[in-house]
């Protein structure tokens, strides 16, 4: 995040609010908690911003401006490498902004919806410029190409604690960011399957898992009927907990 001068009280308050909102959510965060993080009084927050709603609006404007700056592109097609650098900059230099954006999307706030639509619009424009330059396959589904990249980035933010369990180090350390960037670049530039290599038949399953793969240690399984051609046998599938109602 931007480091504000010690005498820039509005900047300190805004950054403190951004961090609190990213961690707790807007609804669960009080002005008192923002004031404690910023090292100021609630009265000073009200002096500079008015109500909590006004402070939220200021944070949202800041995040919107920063996203447009980081993900900006000119009239020429953005290369895969350039886009990767933009995403890495968002993760490394503006981690709290990425966390706040993910929180806004999960909480289904109007700001989250507006930012999602903006990111998709920017992505569609980016992919159309690539298509016009002859850089994409002929049958590219442009809206889904744009949405897939947003889902990939935001999903990584949301699942970071789980992803890091699978890595040798924190996601935001240089080695892991380089590894993730290379994987994303490979996905965008050539995909993971060679032409004609999908087989058309899907995965062969053993006990509800791909061949040679079983449930993780401690994961319960249940018997569930599985439709197969001309057979009535059952397979074992992992027990998936029901989604929580928010």
mmCIF file of C-alpha atoms in Angstrom:
data_model
loop_
_atom_site.group_PDB
_atom_site.id
_atom_site.type_symbol
_atom_site.label_atom_id
_atom_site.label_comp_id
_atom_site.label_asym_id
_atom_site.label_seq_id
_atom_site.Cartn_x
_atom_site.Cartn_y
_atom_site.Cartn_z
ATOM 1 C CA UNK A 1 0.000 0.000 0.000
ATOM 2 C CA UNK A 2 0.959 3.650 -0.368
ATOM 3 C CA UNK A 3 2.915 4.992 2.610
ATOM 4 C CA UNK A 4 1.431 8.320 3.528
ATOM 5 C CA UNK A 5 3.322 11.147 5.277
ATOM 6 C CA UNK A 6 2.712 11.254 9.016
ATOM 7 C CA UNK A 7 0.803 14.539 8.705
ATOM 8 C CA UNK A 8 -1.565 13.192 6.027
ATOM 9 C CA UNK A 9 -4.360 12.221 8.398
ATOM 10 C CA UNK A 10 -7.021 11.624 5.696
ATOM 11 C CA UNK A 11 -4.657 9.286 3.854
ATOM 12 C CA UNK A 12 -3.868 7.370 7.037
ATOM 13 C CA UNK A 13 -7.554 7.035 7.857
ATOM 14 C CA UNK A 14 -8.427 5.877 4.361
ATOM 15 C CA UNK A 15 -5.657 3.274 4.330
ATOM 16 C CA UNK A 16 -6.663 2.077 7.794
ATOM 17 C CA UNK A 17 -10.274 1.767 6.660
ATOM 18 C CA UNK A 18 -9.196 -0.129 3.557
ATOM 19 C CA UNK A 19 -7.252 -2.639 5.660
ATOM 20 C CA UNK A 20 -10.075 -3.083 8.182
ATOM 21 C CA UNK A 21 -12.717 -3.450 5.469
ATOM 22 C CA UNK A 22 -10.558 -6.003 3.647
ATOM 23 C CA UNK A 23 -10.143 -8.082 6.786
ATOM 24 C CA UNK A 24 -13.560 -7.767 8.422
ATOM 25 C CA UNK A 25 -15.916 -6.557 5.732
ATOM 26 C CA UNK A 26 -17.548 -3.133 5.619
ATOM 27 C CA UNK A 27 -20.614 -4.038 7.666
ATOM 28 C CA UNK A 28 -18.597 -5.627 10.481
ATOM 29 C CA UNK A 29 -16.152 -2.714 10.814
ATOM 30 C CA UNK A 30 -16.870 0.255 13.070
ATOM 31 C CA UNK A 31 -15.403 3.737 12.906
ATOM 32 C CA UNK A 32 -13.860 3.059 16.320
ATOM 33 C CA UNK A 33 -11.875 0.137 14.853
ATOM 34 C CA UNK A 34 -10.733 2.275 11.935
ATOM 35 C CA UNK A 35 -9.708 5.038 14.328
ATOM 36 C CA UNK A 36 -7.719 2.613 16.480
ATOM 37 C CA UNK A 37 -5.839 1.291 13.461
ATOM 38 C CA UNK A 38 -5.105 4.790 12.164
ATOM 39 C CA UNK A 39 -4.129 6.100 15.597
ATOM 40 C CA UNK A 40 -6.662 8.921 15.484
ATOM 41 C CA UNK A 41 -9.966 9.767 17.132
ATOM 42 C CA UNK A 42 -13.399 8.969 15.755
ATOM 43 C CA UNK A 43 -14.052 12.700 15.783
ATOM 44 C CA UNK A 44 -11.150 13.304 13.412
ATOM 45 C CA UNK A 45 -12.556 10.704 10.995
ATOM 46 C CA UNK A 46 -15.927 12.418 11.101
ATOM 47 C CA UNK A 47 -14.231 15.780 10.577
ATOM 48 C CA UNK A 48 -12.482 14.653 7.391
ATOM 49 C CA UNK A 49 -15.018 12.184 5.977
ATOM 50 C CA UNK A 50 -18.360 12.732 7.699
ATOM 51 C CA UNK A 51 -20.226 9.444 8.027
ATOM 52 C CA UNK A 52 -19.010 5.873 7.706
ATOM 53 C CA UNK A 53 -20.765 5.730 4.335
ATOM 54 C CA UNK A 54 -18.707 8.696 3.151
ATOM 55 C CA UNK A 55 -15.527 6.931 4.281
ATOM 56 C CA UNK A 56 -16.556 3.794 2.386
ATOM 57 C CA UNK A 57 -17.126 5.905 -0.728
ATOM 58 C CA UNK A 58 -13.645 7.413 -0.377
ATOM 59 C CA UNK A 59 -12.097 3.955 -0.084
ATOM 60 C CA UNK A 60 -14.030 2.740 -3.121
ATOM 61 C CA UNK A 61 -12.892 5.703 -5.224
ATOM 62 C CA UNK A 62 -9.298 5.056 -4.202
ATOM 63 C CA UNK A 63 -9.524 1.352 -5.103
ATOM 64 C CA UNK A 64 -11.193 2.122 -8.439
ATOM 65 C CA UNK A 65 -8.539 4.674 -9.397
ATOM 66 C CA UNK A 66 -5.730 2.335 -8.395
ATOM 67 C CA UNK A 67 -7.147 -0.609 -10.350
ATOM 68 C CA UNK A 68 -7.520 1.525 -13.461
ATOM 69 C CA UNK A 69 -3.940 2.712 -13.060
ATOM 70 C CA UNK A 70 -2.443 -0.740 -12.484
ATOM 71 C CA UNK A 71 -4.482 -2.521 -15.165
ATOM 72 C CA UNK A 72 -4.468 0.311 -17.690
ATOM 73 C CA UNK A 73 -3.787 -0.535 -21.320
ATOM 74 C CA UNK A 74 -3.355 1.535 -24.442
ATOM 75 C CA UNK A 75 -4.747 1.041 -27.942
ATOM 76 C CA UNK A 76 -2.257 -1.729 -28.758
ATOM 77 C CA UNK A 77 -2.833 -5.363 -27.684
ATOM 78 C CA UNK A 78 -1.493 -6.112 -24.200
ATOM 79 C CA UNK A 79 1.011 -8.944 -24.304
ATOM 80 C CA UNK A 80 0.708 -11.915 -21.966
ATOM 81 C CA UNK A 81 3.899 -10.816 -20.233
ATOM 82 C CA UNK A 82 2.614 -7.268 -19.739
ATOM 83 C CA UNK A 83 -0.673 -8.478 -18.285
ATOM 84 C CA UNK A 84 1.212 -10.815 -15.976
ATOM 85 C CA UNK A 85 3.320 -7.915 -14.745
ATOM 86 C CA UNK A 86 0.174 -5.914 -14.046
ATOM 87 C CA UNK A 87 -1.341 -8.720 -11.985
ATOM 88 C CA UNK A 88 1.906 -9.278 -10.088
ATOM 89 C CA UNK A 89 2.067 -5.553 -9.305
ATOM 90 C CA UNK A 90 -1.450 -5.703 -7.892
ATOM 91 C CA UNK A 91 -0.517 -8.665 -5.701
ATOM 92 C CA UNK A 92 2.840 -7.423 -4.446
ATOM 93 C CA UNK A 93 2.440 -3.655 -4.189
ATOM 94 C CA UNK A 94 -1.280 -3.437 -3.447
ATOM 95 C CA UNK A 95 -2.074 -6.650 -1.588
ATOM 96 C CA UNK A 96 -4.666 -5.017 0.658
ATOM 97 C CA UNK A 97 -6.487 -3.659 -2.395
ATOM 98 C CA UNK A 98 -6.658 -7.163 -3.861
ATOM 99 C CA UNK A 99 -7.972 -8.479 -0.532
ATOM 100 C CA UNK A 100 -10.562 -5.695 -0.337
ATOM 101 C CA UNK A 101 -11.757 -6.383 -3.857
ATOM 102 C CA UNK A 102 -12.126 -10.095 -3.096
ATOM 103 C CA UNK A 103 -14.045 -9.280 0.085
ATOM 104 C CA UNK A 104 -16.389 -6.928 -1.781
ATOM 105 C CA UNK A 105 -17.147 -9.658 -4.323
ATOM 106 C CA UNK A 106 -17.765 -12.316 -1.669
ATOM 107 C CA UNK A 107 -20.007 -9.968 0.328
ATOM 108 C CA UNK A 108 -21.903 -9.185 -2.905
ATOM 109 C CA UNK A 109 -21.719 -5.432 -2.377
ATOM 110 C CA UNK A 110 -22.797 -2.940 -5.061
ATOM 111 C CA UNK A 111 -19.176 -1.803 -5.295
ATOM 112 C CA UNK A 112 -18.014 -5.391 -5.803
ATOM 113 C CA UNK A 113 -20.545 -5.836 -8.602
ATOM 114 C CA UNK A 114 -19.498 -2.572 -10.258
ATOM 115 C CA UNK A 115 -15.803 -3.465 -10.074
ATOM 116 C CA UNK A 116 -16.440 -6.953 -11.448
ATOM 117 C CA UNK A 117 -18.309 -5.473 -14.420
ATOM 118 C CA UNK A 118 -15.498 -2.962 -14.963
ATOM 119 C CA UNK A 119 -12.834 -5.683 -14.885
ATOM 120 C CA UNK A 120 -14.815 -7.718 -17.412
ATOM 121 C CA UNK A 121 -15.222 -4.694 -19.700
ATOM 122 C CA UNK A 122 -11.473 -4.057 -19.538
ATOM 123 C CA UNK A 123 -10.780 -7.742 -20.184
ATOM 124 C CA UNK A 124 -13.147 -7.908 -23.156
ATOM 125 C CA UNK A 125 -11.480 -4.853 -24.699
ATOM 126 C CA UNK A 126 -8.058 -6.423 -24.105
ATOM 127 C CA UNK A 127 -9.018 -9.734 -25.749
ATOM 128 C CA UNK A 128 -10.737 -8.020 -28.695
ATOM 129 C CA UNK A 129 -7.576 -6.058 -29.424
ATOM 130 C CA UNK A 130 -5.642 -9.335 -29.380
ATOM 131 C CA UNK A 131 -8.223 -10.918 -31.679
ATOM 132 C CA UNK A 132 -8.093 -7.969 -34.084
ATOM 133 C CA UNK A 133 -4.302 -8.321 -34.151
ATOM 134 C CA UNK A 134 -4.611 -11.989 -35.111
ATOM 135 C CA UNK A 135 -3.136 -13.232 -31.833
ATOM 136 C CA UNK A 136 -6.013 -15.499 -30.782
ATOM 137 C CA UNK A 137 -7.711 -18.629 -32.069
ATOM 138 C CA UNK A 138 -10.521 -18.009 -34.535
ATOM 139 C CA UNK A 139 -13.287 -19.363 -32.304
ATOM 140 C CA UNK A 140 -12.284 -17.510 -29.137
ATOM 141 C CA UNK A 141 -15.209 -16.836 -26.793
ATOM 142 C CA UNK A 142 -14.204 -13.297 -25.849
ATOM 143 C CA UNK A 143 -16.544 -12.754 -22.862
ATOM 144 C CA UNK A 144 -15.487 -16.042 -21.301
ATOM 145 C CA UNK A 145 -11.834 -15.356 -22.009
ATOM 146 C CA UNK A 146 -12.206 -12.139 -20.018
ATOM 147 C CA UNK A 147 -14.221 -13.738 -17.211
ATOM 148 C CA UNK A 148 -11.869 -16.694 -16.866
ATOM 149 C CA UNK A 149 -8.932 -14.391 -16.172
ATOM 150 C CA UNK A 150 -10.862 -12.433 -13.544
ATOM 151 C CA UNK A 151 -11.992 -15.665 -11.889
ATOM 152 C CA UNK A 152 -8.416 -16.949 -11.946
ATOM 153 C CA UNK A 153 -6.984 -13.858 -10.263
ATOM 154 C CA UNK A 154 -9.761 -13.243 -7.730
ATOM 155 C CA UNK A 155 -10.027 -16.946 -6.971
ATOM 156 C CA UNK A 156 -6.329 -16.997 -6.152
ATOM 157 C CA UNK A 157 -6.808 -14.105 -3.726
ATOM 158 C CA UNK A 158 -9.760 -15.787 -2.025
ATOM 159 C CA UNK A 159 -8.117 -19.205 -1.797
ATOM 160 C CA UNK A 160 -4.643 -17.978 -0.898
ATOM 161 C CA UNK A 161 -4.526 -19.698 2.538
ATOM 162 C CA UNK A 162 -5.493 -23.015 0.937
ATOM 163 C CA UNK A 163 -3.193 -22.545 -2.044
ATOM 164 C CA UNK A 164 -0.260 -21.860 0.253
ATOM 165 C CA UNK A 165 -0.721 -25.258 1.890
ATOM 166 C CA UNK A 166 0.202 -26.760 -1.470
ATOM 167 C CA UNK A 167 3.279 -24.583 -1.979
ATOM 168 C CA UNK A 168 6.796 -24.610 -0.590
ATOM 169 C CA UNK A 169 6.463 -20.996 0.533
ATOM 170 C CA UNK A 170 4.024 -18.062 0.778
ATOM 171 C CA UNK A 171 2.271 -17.206 -2.477
ATOM 172 C CA UNK A 172 3.582 -13.642 -2.351
ATOM 173 C CA UNK A 173 7.251 -14.617 -2.123
ATOM 174 C CA UNK A 174 9.151 -14.009 -5.394
ATOM 175 C CA UNK A 175 9.747 -17.679 -6.238
ATOM 176 C CA UNK A 176 6.089 -18.632 -5.884
ATOM 177 C CA UNK A 177 4.853 -15.548 -7.734
ATOM 178 C CA UNK A 178 7.204 -16.376 -10.607
ATOM 179 C CA UNK A 179 5.921 -19.946 -10.612
ATOM 180 C CA UNK A 180 2.297 -18.806 -10.628
ATOM 181 C CA UNK A 181 3.025 -16.236 -13.323
ATOM 182 C CA UNK A 182 4.619 -18.888 -15.536
ATOM 183 C CA UNK A 183 1.600 -21.161 -15.075
ATOM 184 C CA UNK A 184 -0.829 -18.366 -15.969
ATOM 185 C CA UNK A 185 1.270 -17.406 -18.980
ATOM 186 C CA UNK A 186 1.244 -21.005 -20.174
ATOM 187 C CA UNK A 187 -2.516 -21.209 -19.741
ATOM 188 C CA UNK A 188 -3.111 -18.011 -21.694
ATOM 189 C CA UNK A 189 -0.595 -18.567 -24.465
ATOM 190 C CA UNK A 190 -0.968 -22.252 -25.281
ATOM 191 C CA UNK A 191 -3.323 -23.968 -22.841
ATOM 192 C CA UNK A 192 -2.613 -27.144 -20.921
ATOM 193 C CA UNK A 193 -3.787 -29.696 -23.516
ATOM 194 C CA UNK A 194 -2.086 -30.344 -26.828
ATOM 195 C CA UNK A 195 -4.407 -30.187 -29.866
ATOM 196 C CA UNK A 196 -6.344 -33.450 -30.020
ATOM 197 C CA UNK A 197 -4.910 -34.572 -26.707
ATOM 198 C CA UNK A 198 -8.078 -34.433 -24.624
ATOM 199 C CA UNK A 199 -9.125 -37.910 -25.734
ATOM 200 C CA UNK A 200 -12.777 -36.916 -25.706
ATOM 201 C CA UNK A 201 -13.538 -39.489 -23.042
ATOM 202 C CA UNK A 202 -12.711 -37.600 -19.876
ATOM 203 C CA UNK A 203 -10.864 -39.087 -16.917
ATOM 204 C CA UNK A 204 -10.897 -42.757 -16.054
ATOM 205 C CA UNK A 205 -12.099 -42.975 -12.467
ATOM 206 C CA UNK A 206 -11.194 -45.433 -9.760
ATOM 207 C CA UNK A 207 -13.488 -45.170 -6.759
ATOM 208 C CA UNK A 208 -14.697 -41.739 -7.800
ATOM 209 C CA UNK A 209 -11.151 -40.373 -8.293
ATOM 210 C CA UNK A 210 -8.825 -40.125 -11.315
ATOM 211 C CA UNK A 211 -6.745 -43.260 -11.806
ATOM 212 C CA UNK A 212 -4.017 -43.478 -9.195
ATOM 213 C CA UNK A 213 -5.534 -40.741 -7.019
ATOM 214 C CA UNK A 214 -7.496 -41.287 -3.811
ATOM 215 C CA UNK A 215 -9.068 -39.144 -1.100
ATOM 216 C CA UNK A 216 -6.838 -37.025 1.086
ATOM 217 C CA UNK A 217 -6.038 -38.423 4.505
ATOM 218 C CA UNK A 218 -8.938 -37.883 6.880
ATOM 219 C CA UNK A 219 -11.467 -37.014 4.152
ATOM 220 C CA UNK A 220 -14.618 -39.152 4.601
ATOM 221 C CA UNK A 221 -16.309 -40.808 1.651
ATOM 222 C CA UNK A 222 -19.876 -41.886 1.035
ATOM 223 C CA UNK A 223 -21.414 -44.385 -1.337
ATOM 224 C CA UNK A 224 -23.181 -42.670 -4.187
ATOM 225 C CA UNK A 225 -24.751 -44.062 -7.308
ATOM 226 C CA UNK A 226 -22.899 -43.179 -10.489
ATOM 227 C CA UNK A 227 -24.435 -43.472 -13.925
ATOM 228 C CA UNK A 228 -22.456 -45.699 -16.228
ATOM 229 C CA UNK A 229 -23.378 -47.250 -19.531
ATOM 230 C CA UNK A 230 -24.892 -50.746 -19.029
ATOM 231 C CA UNK A 231 -23.847 -51.118 -15.410
ATOM 232 C CA UNK A 232 -25.358 -50.604 -11.988
ATOM 233 C CA UNK A 233 -22.152 -50.519 -9.943
ATOM 234 C CA UNK A 234 -21.487 -47.710 -7.519
ATOM 235 C CA UNK A 235 -18.469 -45.540 -6.947
ATOM 236 C CA UNK A 236 -17.053 -43.876 -3.887
ATOM 237 C CA UNK A 237 -17.107 -40.107 -4.068
ATOM 238 C CA UNK A 238 -15.715 -37.580 -1.589
ATOM 239 C CA UNK A 239 -18.115 -36.085 0.901
ATOM 240 C CA UNK A 240 -18.514 -32.397 0.094
ATOM 241 C CA UNK A 241 -19.832 -30.192 2.917
ATOM 242 C CA UNK A 242 -22.903 -28.131 2.029
ATOM 243 C CA UNK A 243 -22.354 -24.468 1.270
ATOM 244 C CA UNK A 244 -23.043 -22.118 4.136
ATOM 245 C CA UNK A 245 -25.899 -19.706 3.830
ATOM 246 C CA UNK A 246 -24.676 -16.186 4.240
#
